XYZ file of N, CA and C in Angstrom:
798
model
N 0.850 -1.188 0.000
C 0.000 0.000 0.000
C 0.884 1.237 0.000
N 0.578 2.205 -0.855
C 1.400 3.408 -0.928
C 1.192 4.275 0.306
N 2.182 5.073 0.599
C 2.083 5.968 1.753
C 0.953 6.978 1.562
N 0.764 7.426 0.301
C -0.333 8.357 0.016
C -1.688 7.735 0.337
N -1.855 6.477 -0.049
C -3.114 5.792 0.225
C -3.320 5.617 1.725
N -2.259 5.272 2.434
C -2.346 5.098 3.886
C -2.746 6.410 4.575
N -2.105 7.506 4.143
C -2.426 8.813 4.729
C -3.858 9.226 4.400
N -4.282 8.942 3.174
C -5.640 9.312 2.775
C -6.672 8.549 3.592
N -6.467 7.249 3.782
C -7.397 6.455 4.561
C -7.465 6.960 6.004
N -6.325 7.335 6.559
C -6.291 7.868 7.924
C -7.102 9.156 8.020
N -6.973 10.022 7.003
C -7.725 11.279 6.986
C -9.229 11.018 6.844
N -9.583 10.066 5.986
C -11.004 9.743 5.792
C -11.623 9.185 7.064
N -10.858 8.347 7.782
C -11.361 7.781 9.030
C -11.618 8.880 10.064
N -10.811 9.945 10.013
C -11.000 11.059 10.938
C -12.206 11.916 10.540
N -12.417 12.060 9.238
C -13.533 12.888 8.753
C -14.864 12.163 8.936
N -14.903 10.893 8.535
C -16.144 10.106 8.616
C -16.045 9.170 9.819
N -16.032 9.786 11.001
C -15.714 9.065 12.235
C -16.938 8.518 12.963
N -18.157 8.851 12.466
C -19.343 8.312 13.119
C -19.417 6.804 12.890
N -20.165 6.053 13.712
C -20.260 4.595 13.548
C -20.680 4.203 12.134
N -19.890 3.358 11.496
C -20.185 2.913 10.141
C -19.769 3.896 9.067
N -19.214 5.035 9.459
C -18.847 6.063 8.484
C -17.700 5.658 7.586
N -16.694 5.005 8.169
C -15.531 4.567 7.400
C -15.106 3.206 7.930
N -15.124 2.203 7.076
C -14.811 0.842 7.519
C -13.788 0.216 6.590
N -12.652 -0.178 7.155
C -11.614 -0.866 6.387
C -12.044 -2.308 6.174
N -12.033 -2.772 4.909
C -12.475 -4.128 4.586
C -11.307 -5.073 4.337
N -10.271 -4.582 3.685
C -9.113 -5.434 3.390
C -7.917 -4.547 3.085
N -6.722 -5.033 3.441
C -5.488 -4.291 3.160
C -4.358 -5.285 2.936
N -3.593 -5.055 1.872
C -2.478 -5.947 1.573
C -1.440 -5.207 0.746
N -0.188 -5.605 0.924
C 0.911 -4.962 0.198
C 0.865 -5.303 -1.288
N 0.206 -6.401 -1.642
C 0.167 -6.828 -3.047
C -1.134 -6.475 -3.754
N -2.234 -6.312 -2.989
C -3.537 -6.079 -3.613
C -4.132 -4.698 -3.310
N -3.470 -3.891 -2.466
C -4.010 -2.576 -2.141
C -4.990 -2.639 -0.984
N -5.834 -1.628 -0.876
C -6.768 -1.553 0.251
C -8.194 -1.354 -0.253
N -9.130 -1.889 0.525
C -10.555 -1.726 0.232
C -11.247 -1.217 1.484
N -12.111 -0.233 1.313
C -12.835 0.314 2.457
C -14.175 0.868 1.998
N -15.083 0.994 2.952
C -16.419 1.500 2.652
C -16.644 2.822 3.392
N -17.165 3.807 2.659
C -17.571 5.085 3.232
C -19.095 5.178 3.160
N -19.708 5.546 4.255
C -21.171 5.680 4.289
C -21.533 7.139 4.568
N -22.303 7.721 3.656
C -22.688 9.128 3.800
C -24.190 9.270 3.571
N -24.744 10.325 4.118
C -26.145 10.655 3.888
C -26.220 11.958 3.102
N -26.942 11.923 1.994
C -27.145 13.118 1.178
C -28.532 13.662 1.510
N -28.586 14.899 1.963
C -29.825 15.481 2.465
C -30.703 16.048 1.341
N -31.995 15.992 1.592
C -32.992 16.703 0.789
C -32.930 16.350 -0.695
N -32.820 15.077 -0.993
C -32.874 14.636 -2.388
C -34.236 14.001 -2.630
N -34.991 14.621 -3.533
C -36.315 14.099 -3.857
C -37.151 13.898 -2.593
N -37.076 14.883 -1.681
C -37.851 14.901 -0.437
C -37.482 13.782 0.531
N -36.337 13.179 0.361
C -35.924 12.149 1.311
C -34.405 12.154 1.439
N -33.892 11.684 2.566
C -32.450 11.540 2.738
C -32.008 10.245 2.064
N -30.891 10.289 1.368
C -30.368 9.115 0.673
C -29.086 8.659 1.353
N -29.091 7.420 1.819
C -27.895 6.843 2.430
C -27.085 6.135 1.344
N -25.896 6.637 1.090
C -25.011 6.056 0.070
C -23.909 5.249 0.740
N -23.690 4.031 0.251
C -22.575 3.207 0.696
C -21.594 3.113 -0.469
N -20.450 3.736 -0.309
C -19.450 3.832 -1.373
C -18.267 2.941 -1.028
N -18.034 1.926 -1.848
C -16.902 1.032 -1.612
C -15.775 1.386 -2.574
N -14.607 1.623 -2.012
C -13.429 1.985 -2.809
C -12.365 0.897 -2.664
N -11.800 0.481 -3.791
C -10.619 -0.384 -3.763
C -9.482 0.416 -4.399
N -8.439 0.701 -3.608
C -7.288 1.447 -4.106
C -6.181 0.458 -4.450
N -5.842 0.305 -5.732
C -4.773 -0.635 -6.109
C -3.424 -0.152 -5.580
N -2.421 -1.014 -5.646
C -1.122 -0.680 -5.050
C -0.473 0.527 -5.722
N -0.794 0.773 -6.997
C -0.186 1.911 -7.692
C -1.084 3.152 -7.679
N -2.143 3.152 -6.829
C -2.959 4.348 -6.626
C -2.075 5.406 -5.957
N -2.207 6.687 -6.314
C -3.216 7.301 -7.182
C -2.814 7.416 -8.662
N -1.743 6.729 -9.048
C -1.392 6.728 -10.465
C -2.387 5.896 -11.271
N -3.104 5.002 -10.584
C -4.168 4.208 -11.208
C -5.492 4.561 -10.543
N -6.573 4.443 -11.308
C -7.897 4.786 -10.780
C -8.362 3.757 -9.753
N -9.147 4.187 -8.782
C -9.729 3.233 -7.844
C -10.891 2.484 -8.490
N -11.185 1.292 -7.965
C -12.444 0.621 -8.291
C -13.496 1.156 -7.330
N -14.707 1.377 -7.829
C -15.762 1.971 -7.004
C -17.029 1.144 -7.136
N -17.709 0.937 -6.019
C -19.017 0.287 -6.011
C -19.973 1.171 -5.218
N -21.208 1.309 -5.699
C -22.200 2.182 -5.061
C -23.446 1.378 -4.724
N -23.902 1.490 -3.482
C -25.138 0.830 -3.060
C -25.990 1.810 -2.255
N -27.301 1.718 -2.419
C -28.234 2.541 -1.645
C -29.623 1.914 -1.700
N -30.259 1.809 -0.537
C -31.619 1.277 -0.487
C -32.620 2.257 -1.100
N -32.252 3.532 -1.208
C -33.166 4.545 -1.735
C -33.049 4.720 -3.256
N -32.036 4.086 -3.866
C -31.824 4.215 -5.307
C -31.952 2.859 -5.987
N -32.307 2.873 -7.267
C -32.354 1.639 -8.037
C -30.928 1.224 -8.393
N -30.769 -0.028 -8.837
C -29.440 -0.489 -9.247
C -28.926 0.334 -10.430
N -29.830 0.696 -11.359
C -29.415 1.516 -12.509
C -28.907 2.876 -12.044
N -29.598 3.473 -11.059
C -29.153 4.762 -10.537
C -27.806 4.633 -9.839
N -27.605 3.546 -9.106
C -26.317 3.323 -8.449
C -25.199 3.186 -9.481
N -25.490 2.502 -10.599
C -24.493 2.365 -11.658
C -24.171 3.715 -12.284
N -25.178 4.569 -12.435
C -24.946 5.906 -12.994
C -24.084 6.741 -12.040
N -24.338 6.628 -10.750
C -23.523 7.345 -9.761
C -22.072 6.861 -9.852
N -21.903 5.552 -9.949
C -20.551 4.998 -10.071
C -19.851 5.533 -11.323
N -20.547 5.528 -12.448
C -19.949 6.007 -13.706
C -19.517 7.466 -13.591
N -20.358 8.286 -12.962
C -20.020 9.702 -12.800
C -18.817 9.876 -11.874
N -18.744 9.062 -10.839
C -17.592 9.147 -9.930
C -16.297 8.767 -10.652
N -16.369 7.757 -11.511
C -15.176 7.363 -12.260
C -14.763 8.443 -13.259
N -15.765 9.132 -13.835
C -15.452 10.259 -14.720
C -14.690 11.335 -13.954
N -15.159 11.632 -12.744
C -14.486 12.636 -11.920
C -13.100 12.158 -11.494
N -12.976 10.854 -11.218
C -11.701 10.315 -10.767
C -10.603 10.545 -11.812
N -10.968 10.443 -13.088
C -9.985 10.638 -14.162
C -9.393 12.048 -14.134
N -10.166 12.995 -13.610
C -9.694 14.383 -13.533
C -8.685 14.563 -12.402
N -8.651 13.613 -11.465
C -7.765 13.729 -10.298
C -6.636 12.705 -10.323
N -6.427 12.058 -11.466
C -5.413 11.015 -11.560
C -4.059 11.536 -11.099
N -3.359 10.716 -10.337
C -2.029 10.984 -9.777
C -2.076 11.796 -8.486
N -3.267 12.078 -7.972
C -3.377 12.766 -6.677
C -4.470 12.089 -5.852
N -4.340 12.074 -4.510
C -5.383 11.483 -3.668
C -6.731 12.120 -3.997
N -7.776 11.297 -4.180
C -9.013 11.824 -4.747
C -10.297 11.423 -4.033
N -10.231 10.469 -3.116
C -11.462 9.899 -2.568
C -12.333 10.963 -1.900
N -11.726 11.816 -1.084
C -12.525 12.838 -0.400
C -13.157 13.800 -1.405
N -12.409 14.163 -2.432
C -12.955 15.041 -3.472
C -14.139 14.384 -4.173
N -14.037 13.067 -4.422
C -15.133 12.354 -5.077
C -16.377 12.331 -4.195
N -16.180 12.134 -2.898
C -17.317 12.108 -1.972
C -17.994 13.479 -1.916
N -17.195 14.536 -1.828
C -17.757 15.894 -1.809
C -18.514 16.176 -3.106
N -17.961 15.698 -4.213
C -18.598 15.952 -5.518
C -19.970 15.292 -5.588
N -20.058 14.037 -5.168
C -21.349 13.349 -5.284
C -22.360 13.903 -4.298
N -21.903 14.402 -3.158
C -22.829 15.046 -2.223
C -23.458 16.294 -2.844
N -22.685 16.988 -3.669
C -23.171 18.219 -4.293
C -23.972 17.958 -5.564
N -23.705 16.831 -6.249
C -24.292 16.613 -7.577
C -25.208 15.402 -7.681
N -25.486 14.729 -6.567
C -26.305 13.521 -6.637
C -27.669 13.792 -7.264
N -28.286 14.902 -6.889
C -29.615 15.216 -7.412
C -29.593 15.320 -8.938
N -28.562 15.980 -9.487
C -28.449 16.119 -10.944
C -28.209 14.766 -11.614
N -27.388 13.919 -10.988
C -27.113 12.599 -11.552
C -28.393 11.772 -11.623
N -29.206 11.828 -10.561
C -30.445 11.051 -10.524
C -31.439 11.571 -11.559
N -31.526 12.882 -11.713
C -32.425 13.448 -12.729
C -32.008 13.015 -14.121
N -30.709 13.063 -14.400
C -30.204 12.655 -15.710
C -30.448 11.169 -15.924
N -30.268 10.377 -14.879
C -30.503 8.936 -14.959
C -31.950 8.646 -15.328
N -32.885 9.408 -14.753
C -34.311 9.213 -15.042
C -34.615 9.539 -16.501
N -33.988 10.602 -17.034
C -34.215 10.975 -18.431
C -33.712 9.885 -19.363
N -32.494 9.377 -19.101
C -31.922 8.331 -19.946
C -32.781 7.080 -19.887
N -33.256 6.749 -18.685
C -34.090 5.563 -18.517
C -35.374 5.679 -19.332
N -35.998 6.854 -19.297
C -37.226 7.071 -20.064
C -36.975 6.951 -21.563
N -35.830 7.510 -22.020
C -35.498 7.431 -23.439
C -35.259 5.990 -23.864
N -34.545 5.224 -23.037
C -34.245 3.840 -23.383
C -35.513 2.994 -23.398
N -36.429 3.305 -22.476
C -37.689 2.569 -22.442
C -38.486 2.810 -23.717
N -38.473 4.066 -24.172
C -39.195 4.401 -25.405
C -38.574 3.698 -26.606
N -37.242 3.693 -26.666
C -36.552 3.082 -27.801
C -36.714 1.569 -27.813
N -36.689 0.961 -26.639
C -36.755 -0.496 -26.586
C -38.160 -1.027 -26.818
N -39.177 -0.157 -26.624
C -40.572 -0.550 -26.806
C -40.899 -1.837 -26.056
N -40.489 -1.802 -24.812
C -40.838 -2.928 -23.947
C -39.897 -4.100 -24.047
N -38.667 -3.870 -24.439
C -37.718 -4.984 -24.511
C -37.570 -5.634 -23.147
N -37.341 -6.925 -23.144
C -37.299 -7.686 -21.897
C -36.116 -7.290 -21.034
N -36.370 -7.170 -19.730
C -35.295 -6.887 -18.785
C -34.522 -8.157 -18.449
N -34.926 -9.291 -19.040
C -34.239 -10.546 -18.770
C -33.009 -10.699 -19.653
N -32.818 -9.796 -20.635
C -31.694 -9.911 -21.545
C -30.380 -9.719 -20.791
N -29.278 -10.196 -21.398
C -27.962 -9.984 -20.815
C -27.546 -11.150 -19.933
N -26.255 -11.168 -19.592
C -25.699 -12.216 -18.740
C -25.679 -11.723 -17.293
N -26.131 -12.573 -16.392
C -26.209 -12.204 -14.981
C -25.233 -13.021 -14.151
N -24.980 -12.526 -12.954
C -24.027 -13.162 -12.050
C -24.663 -13.292 -10.667
N -24.382 -14.412 -10.022
C -24.955 -14.705 -8.713
C -23.847 -15.184 -7.781
N -23.774 -14.617 -6.580
C -22.805 -15.054 -5.573
C -23.573 -15.534 -4.343
N -23.385 -16.815 -4.000
C -24.078 -17.428 -2.870
C -23.082 -17.838 -1.800
N -23.526 -17.778 -0.546
C -22.724 -18.275 0.578
C -23.475 -19.417 1.243
N -22.787 -20.561 1.393
C -23.362 -21.711 2.081
C -22.702 -21.857 3.438
N -23.487 -22.168 4.453
C -22.961 -22.285 5.812
C -22.142 -23.559 5.985
N -22.588 -24.671 5.379
C -21.870 -25.935 5.532
C -22.364 -26.938 4.488
N -21.612 -28.025 4.345
C -22.017 -29.176 3.539
C -21.707 -30.430 4.358
N -22.740 -31.101 4.841
C -22.482 -32.337 5.590
C -22.181 -33.490 4.637
N -22.994 -33.637 3.590
C -22.755 -34.673 2.567
C -22.067 -34.007 1.385
N -20.782 -33.675 1.560
C -20.083 -32.820 0.605
C -20.022 -33.416 -0.805
N -19.641 -34.685 -0.923
C -19.468 -35.283 -2.250
C -20.771 -35.251 -3.053
N -21.871 -35.629 -2.409
C -23.174 -35.631 -3.088
C -23.612 -34.204 -3.414
N -23.403 -33.298 -2.461
C -23.794 -31.903 -2.643
C -23.063 -31.311 -3.848
N -21.749 -31.546 -3.934
C -20.937 -30.997 -5.021
C -21.417 -31.535 -6.374
N -21.685 -32.850 -6.441
C -22.161 -33.437 -7.694
C -23.498 -32.829 -8.120
N -24.354 -32.551 -7.138
C -25.658 -31.946 -7.449
C -25.483 -30.547 -8.026
N -24.631 -29.740 -7.400
C -24.382 -28.382 -7.886
C -23.783 -28.413 -9.293
N -22.840 -29.333 -9.525
C -22.231 -29.457 -10.857
C -23.281 -29.825 -11.907
N -24.194 -30.733 -11.558
C -25.237 -31.146 -12.497
C -26.176 -29.988 -12.818
N -26.606 -29.257 -11.795
C -27.497 -28.110 -12.027
C -26.824 -27.086 -12.931
N -25.563 -26.776 -12.650
C -24.834 -25.789 -13.461
C -24.744 -26.257 -14.914
N -24.470 -27.546 -15.105
C -24.364 -28.095 -16.456
C -25.714 -28.057 -17.169
N -26.774 -28.505 -16.487
C -28.110 -28.549 -17.097
C -28.597 -27.157 -17.491
N -28.240 -26.151 -16.675
C -28.722 -24.788 -16.914
C -27.716 -23.945 -17.710
N -26.618 -24.585 -18.134
C -25.572 -23.900 -18.921
C -25.010 -22.691 -18.176
N -24.758 -22.888 -16.906
C -24.161 -21.850 -16.065
C -22.672 -22.130 -15.901
N -21.868 -21.080 -15.905
C -20.433 -21.208 -15.651
C -20.106 -20.547 -14.324
N -18.876 -20.792 -13.830
C -18.483 -20.154 -12.580
C -17.632 -21.051 -11.716
N -17.783 -20.900 -10.411
C -16.944 -21.620 -9.461
C -17.751 -22.025 -8.219
N -17.464 -23.248 -7.719
C -17.842 -23.630 -6.367
C -16.547 -23.573 -5.584
N -16.464 -22.680 -4.595
C -15.192 -22.341 -3.959
C -15.193 -22.695 -2.476
N -14.149 -23.406 -2.060
C -13.955 -23.757 -0.657
C -12.675 -23.094 -0.157
N -12.751 -22.375 0.963
C -11.566 -21.798 1.595
C -11.802 -21.840 3.109
N -11.154 -22.823 3.764
C -11.427 -23.015 5.181
C -12.892 -23.390 5.359
N -13.596 -22.639 6.196
C -15.015 -22.912 6.426
C -15.918 -22.133 5.465
N -15.311 -21.310 4.627
C -16.093 -20.503 3.682
C -16.446 -21.351 2.447
N -17.720 -21.345 2.079
C -18.194 -22.028 0.874
C -18.964 -21.011 0.034
N -18.493 -20.773 -1.180
C -19.123 -19.796 -2.073
C -19.468 -20.449 -3.407
N -20.594 -20.047 -3.971
C -20.957 -20.458 -5.328
C -21.099 -19.194 -6.167
N -20.284 -19.081 -7.212
C -20.312 -17.928 -8.116
C -20.761 -18.420 -9.483
N -21.884 -17.907 -9.966
C -22.464 -18.385 -11.216
C -22.655 -17.249 -12.207
N -22.506 -17.562 -13.496
C -22.802 -16.622 -14.568
C -23.658 -17.325 -15.622
N -24.620 -16.594 -16.186
C -25.454 -17.171 -17.233
C -26.698 -16.341 -17.465
N -27.623 -16.870 -18.268
C -28.880 -16.175 -18.527
C -29.614 -15.951 -17.211
N -30.299 -14.816 -17.112
C -30.972 -14.510 -15.854
C -32.048 -15.548 -15.521
N -32.739 -16.039 -16.539
C -33.770 -17.042 -16.298
C -33.148 -18.313 -15.714
N -31.937 -18.667 -16.177
C -31.254 -19.847 -15.651
C -30.763 -19.611 -14.227
N -30.301 -18.382 -13.961
C -29.884 -18.018 -12.600
C -31.065 -18.170 -11.638
N -32.234 -17.670 -12.050
C -33.424 -17.765 -11.201
C -33.824 -19.219 -10.976
N -33.715 -20.035 -12.043
C -34.077 -21.443 -11.916
C -33.117 -22.161 -10.970
N -31.836 -21.790 -11.036
C -30.867 -22.390 -10.121
C -31.236 -22.072 -8.676
N -31.578 -20.819 -8.422
C -31.944 -20.421 -7.061
C -33.119 -21.235 -6.535
N -34.096 -21.459 -7.395
C -35.265 -22.257 -6.988
C -34.829 -23.676 -6.628
N -33.976 -24.275 -7.472
C -33.474 -25.619 -7.189
C -32.703 -25.653 -5.872
N -31.865 -24.655 -5.659
C -31.029 -24.610 -4.457
C -31.880 -24.513 -3.187
N -32.982 -23.771 -3.295
C -33.821 -23.554 -2.125
C -34.820 -24.669 -1.858
N -35.240 -25.383 -2.909
C -36.352 -26.326 -2.757
C -35.944 -27.795 -2.800
N -34.725 -28.097 -3.242
C -34.295 -29.498 -3.364
C -33.603 -29.971 -2.085
N -33.689 -31.260 -1.822
C -33.000 -31.854 -0.677
C -31.568 -32.178 -1.105
N -30.680 -31.211 -0.850
C -29.314 -31.300 -1.363
C -28.311 -31.778 -0.317
N -28.697 -31.813 0.950
C -27.762 -32.143 2.025
C -28.452 -33.079 3.008
N -27.770 -33.397 4.102
C -28.379 -34.185 5.174
C -28.283 -33.401 6.471
N -29.242 -33.647 7.384
C -29.204 -32.967 8.676
C -28.303 -33.729 9.644
N -28.290 -33.312 10.897
C -27.382 -33.909 11.884
C -27.681 -35.376 12.146
N -28.899 -35.814 11.818
C -29.257 -37.217 12.016
C -29.077 -38.048 10.745
N -28.602 -37.378 9.655
C -28.341 -38.104 8.421
C -29.500 -38.142 7.450
N -30.610 -37.482 7.771
C -31.762 -37.451 6.876
C -31.592 -36.368 5.819
N -32.083 -36.644 4.612
C -32.004 -35.657 3.538
C -32.744 -34.384 3.934
N -32.164 -33.230 3.591
C -32.804 -31.965 3.958
C -32.542 -30.897 2.909
N -33.371 -29.862 2.934
C -33.207 -28.729 2.027
C -32.150 -27.773 2.577
N -31.627 -26.937 1.706
C -30.637 -25.935 2.090
C -31.337 -24.766 2.772
N -31.119 -24.618 4.067
C -31.786 -23.558 4.828
C -30.832 -22.446 5.255
N -29.529 -22.648 5.040
C -28.539 -21.685 5.530
C -27.854 -20.927 4.398
N -28.459 -20.934 3.211
C -27.881 -20.239 2.063
C -28.203 -18.755 2.124
N -27.221 -17.932 1.741
C -27.449 -16.486 1.632
C -27.068 -16.010 0.240
N -27.924 -15.195 -0.361
C -27.586 -14.550 -1.629
C -26.802 -13.283 -1.300
N -25.509 -13.300 -1.610
C -24.667 -12.136 -1.328
C -24.814 -11.066 -2.403
N -24.968 -11.496 -3.647
C -25.053 -10.533 -4.751
C -25.715 -11.183 -5.960
N -26.597 -10.444 -6.606
C -27.206 -10.859 -7.867
C -27.249 -9.633 -8.763
N -26.503 -9.656 -9.859
C -26.371 -8.461 -10.676
C -26.052 -8.828 -12.116
N -26.239 -7.877 -13.004
C -25.892 -8.091 -14.405
C -24.386 -7.995 -14.577
N -23.828 -8.876 -15.398
C -22.387 -8.858 -15.662
C -22.030 -7.582 -16.410
N -21.017 -6.863 -15.916
C -20.594 -5.602 -16.519
C -19.393 -5.823 -17.443
N -19.059 -4.791 -18.203
C -18.005 -4.904 -19.214
C -16.647 -5.253 -18.602
N -16.401 -4.811 -17.347
C -15.104 -5.076 -16.719
C -15.012 -6.489 -16.141
N -16.147 -7.201 -16.113
C -16.152 -8.566 -15.590
C -15.790 -9.548 -16.699
N -14.929 -10.491 -16.400
C -14.567 -11.518 -17.371
C -15.522 -12.701 -17.229
N -15.850 -13.318 -18.361
C -16.763 -14.461 -18.353
C -16.006 -15.749 -18.033
N -16.563 -16.530 -17.125
C -16.031 -17.878 -16.897
C -16.459 -18.762 -18.069
N -15.554 -19.586 -18.556
C -15.857 -20.455 -19.692
C -16.408 -21.809 -19.249
N -16.131 -22.198 -18.000
C -16.568 -23.494 -17.483
C -17.053 -23.325 -16.050
N -17.639 -24.379 -15.503
C -17.946 -24.412 -14.074
C -16.949 -25.362 -13.408
N -16.253 -24.879 -12.390
C -15.222 -25.672 -11.736
C -15.399 -25.655 -10.225
N -15.005 -26.750 -9.595
C -14.964 -26.841 -8.134
C -13.512 -26.646 -7.716
N -13.249 -25.654 -6.863
C -11.870 -25.340 -6.505
C -11.740 -25.137 -4.993
N -10.586 -25.516 -4.467
C -10.283 -25.317 -3.050
C -9.074 -24.394 -2.940
N -9.105 -23.510 -1.958
C -8.046 -22.512 -1.765
C -7.520 -22.637 -0.340
N -6.197 -22.577 -0.208
C -5.599 -22.738 1.117
C -5.496 -21.420 1.866
N -5.530 -20.293 1.141
C -5.423 -18.986 1.801
C -6.441 -18.007 1.218
N -6.712 -16.955 1.969
C -7.616 -15.914 1.498
C -7.038 -15.216 0.276
N -5.696 -15.110 0.229
C -5.051 -14.456 -0.911
C -5.300 -15.233 -2.206
N -5.288 -16.564 -2.126
C -5.579 -17.375 -3.314
C -7.010 -17.163 -3.789
N -7.940 -17.100 -2.833
C -9.337 -16.863 -3.182
C -9.509 -15.479 -3.788
N -8.833 -14.495 -3.205
C -8.915 -13.133 -3.714
C -8.379 -13.055 -5.144
N -7.309 -13.786 -5.422
C -6.729 -13.767 -6.772
C -7.710 -14.318 -7.794
N -8.508 -15.327 -7.402
C -9.522 -15.891 -8.302
C -10.522 -14.808 -8.712
N -10.964 -14.023 -7.728
C -11.908 -12.941 -8.006
C -11.249 -11.865 -8.871
N -10.007 -11.509 -8.537
C -9.317 -10.446 -9.272
C -9.099 -10.840 -10.734
N -8.757 -12.096 -10.981
C -8.548 -12.574 -12.349
C -9.818 -12.420 -13.177
N -10.965 -12.532 -12.510
C -12.251 -12.410 -13.201
C -12.760 -10.968 -13.226
N -11.939 -10.011 -12.797
C -12.361 -8.618 -12.777
C -13.382 -8.317 -11.690
N -13.343 -9.113 -10.611
C -14.357 -9.002 -9.555
C -13.745 -8.579 -8.219
N -12.749 -7.714 -8.278
C -12.071 -7.256 -7.063
C -13.045 -6.599 -6.087
N -13.908 -5.732 -6.609
C -14.848 -5.028 -5.742
C -15.851 -5.992 -5.121
N -16.301 -6.964 -5.892
C -17.234 -7.969 -5.376
C -16.596 -8.726 -4.209
N -15.336 -9.103 -4.368
C -14.620 -9.806 -3.298
C -14.529 -8.922 -2.052
N -14.068 -7.692 -2.238
C -13.836 -6.797 -1.100
C -15.119 -6.516 -0.325
N -16.233 -6.437 -1.022
C -17.487 -6.079 -0.371
C -18.115 -7.247 0.385
N -17.974 -8.462 -0.155
C -18.748 -9.558 0.412
C -17.949 -10.653 1.108
N -16.670 -10.856 0.741
C -15.942 -11.999 1.300
C -15.305 -11.713 2.658
N -14.513 -10.620 2.830
C -13.901 -10.390 4.137
C -14.884 -10.377 5.311
N -16.102 -9.807 5.155
C -17.040 -9.844 6.286
C -17.409 -11.259 6.735
N -17.253 -12.261 5.853
C -17.586 -13.641 6.228
C -16.588 -14.207 7.232
N -15.427 -13.573 7.349
C -14.383 -14.049 8.261
C -14.573 -13.531 9.675
N -15.460 -12.544 9.839
C -15.625 -11.912 11.148
C -16.482 -12.777 12.064
């Protein structure tokens, strides 16, 4: 991690010092640092908007742009993507200098304009598409499983479902962490979820077949241009968190890893 990045994170922690305001998610000399900033933007569309901004600063930051993820319960996913795009546009103007605080100040001042512009674009696209299906495009699903008692049978079942539904991705084991990362048509993703929730895929403590009750959907989203497509579905085991992180980074999913995987270790 560069000294500039370290100093910037220290300053941000002092500025956004309220509970949940600034949270370090991951830090490494080889992969950089990831942290979440939580801010409230006042008086937007007659309501306060809570923005959760996740930043991943690569090791060569600020000579390289940060990865940014935007989440808000008050905004749609499309609006969050528009906010992210605008932040990246601003980031390019600050290349080679610490920029995170400037980006946060900018979005606090311009969020209302970004949302208005997003609504106009959405209306135009709806008119042009004349009701085109929202099911189009490749989607991605990240699941967390609490445990597998009948591991061999469970793994074979997941592999069969992925094959039948033409889904690619990874079933990943790292210590006690079990993750399923899938890519494919949204209809197939939805069908997989139904199978995962309704089929007797494991056994309970007494050895009887049971449904998966401890599964959590960590993320379900459309695959973006920066994400690489998996060509196959593979079952893989990782001995360290760094190995697991590298799998995500190779697929262009650094932000996805930083946001959802480290919290599973707590």
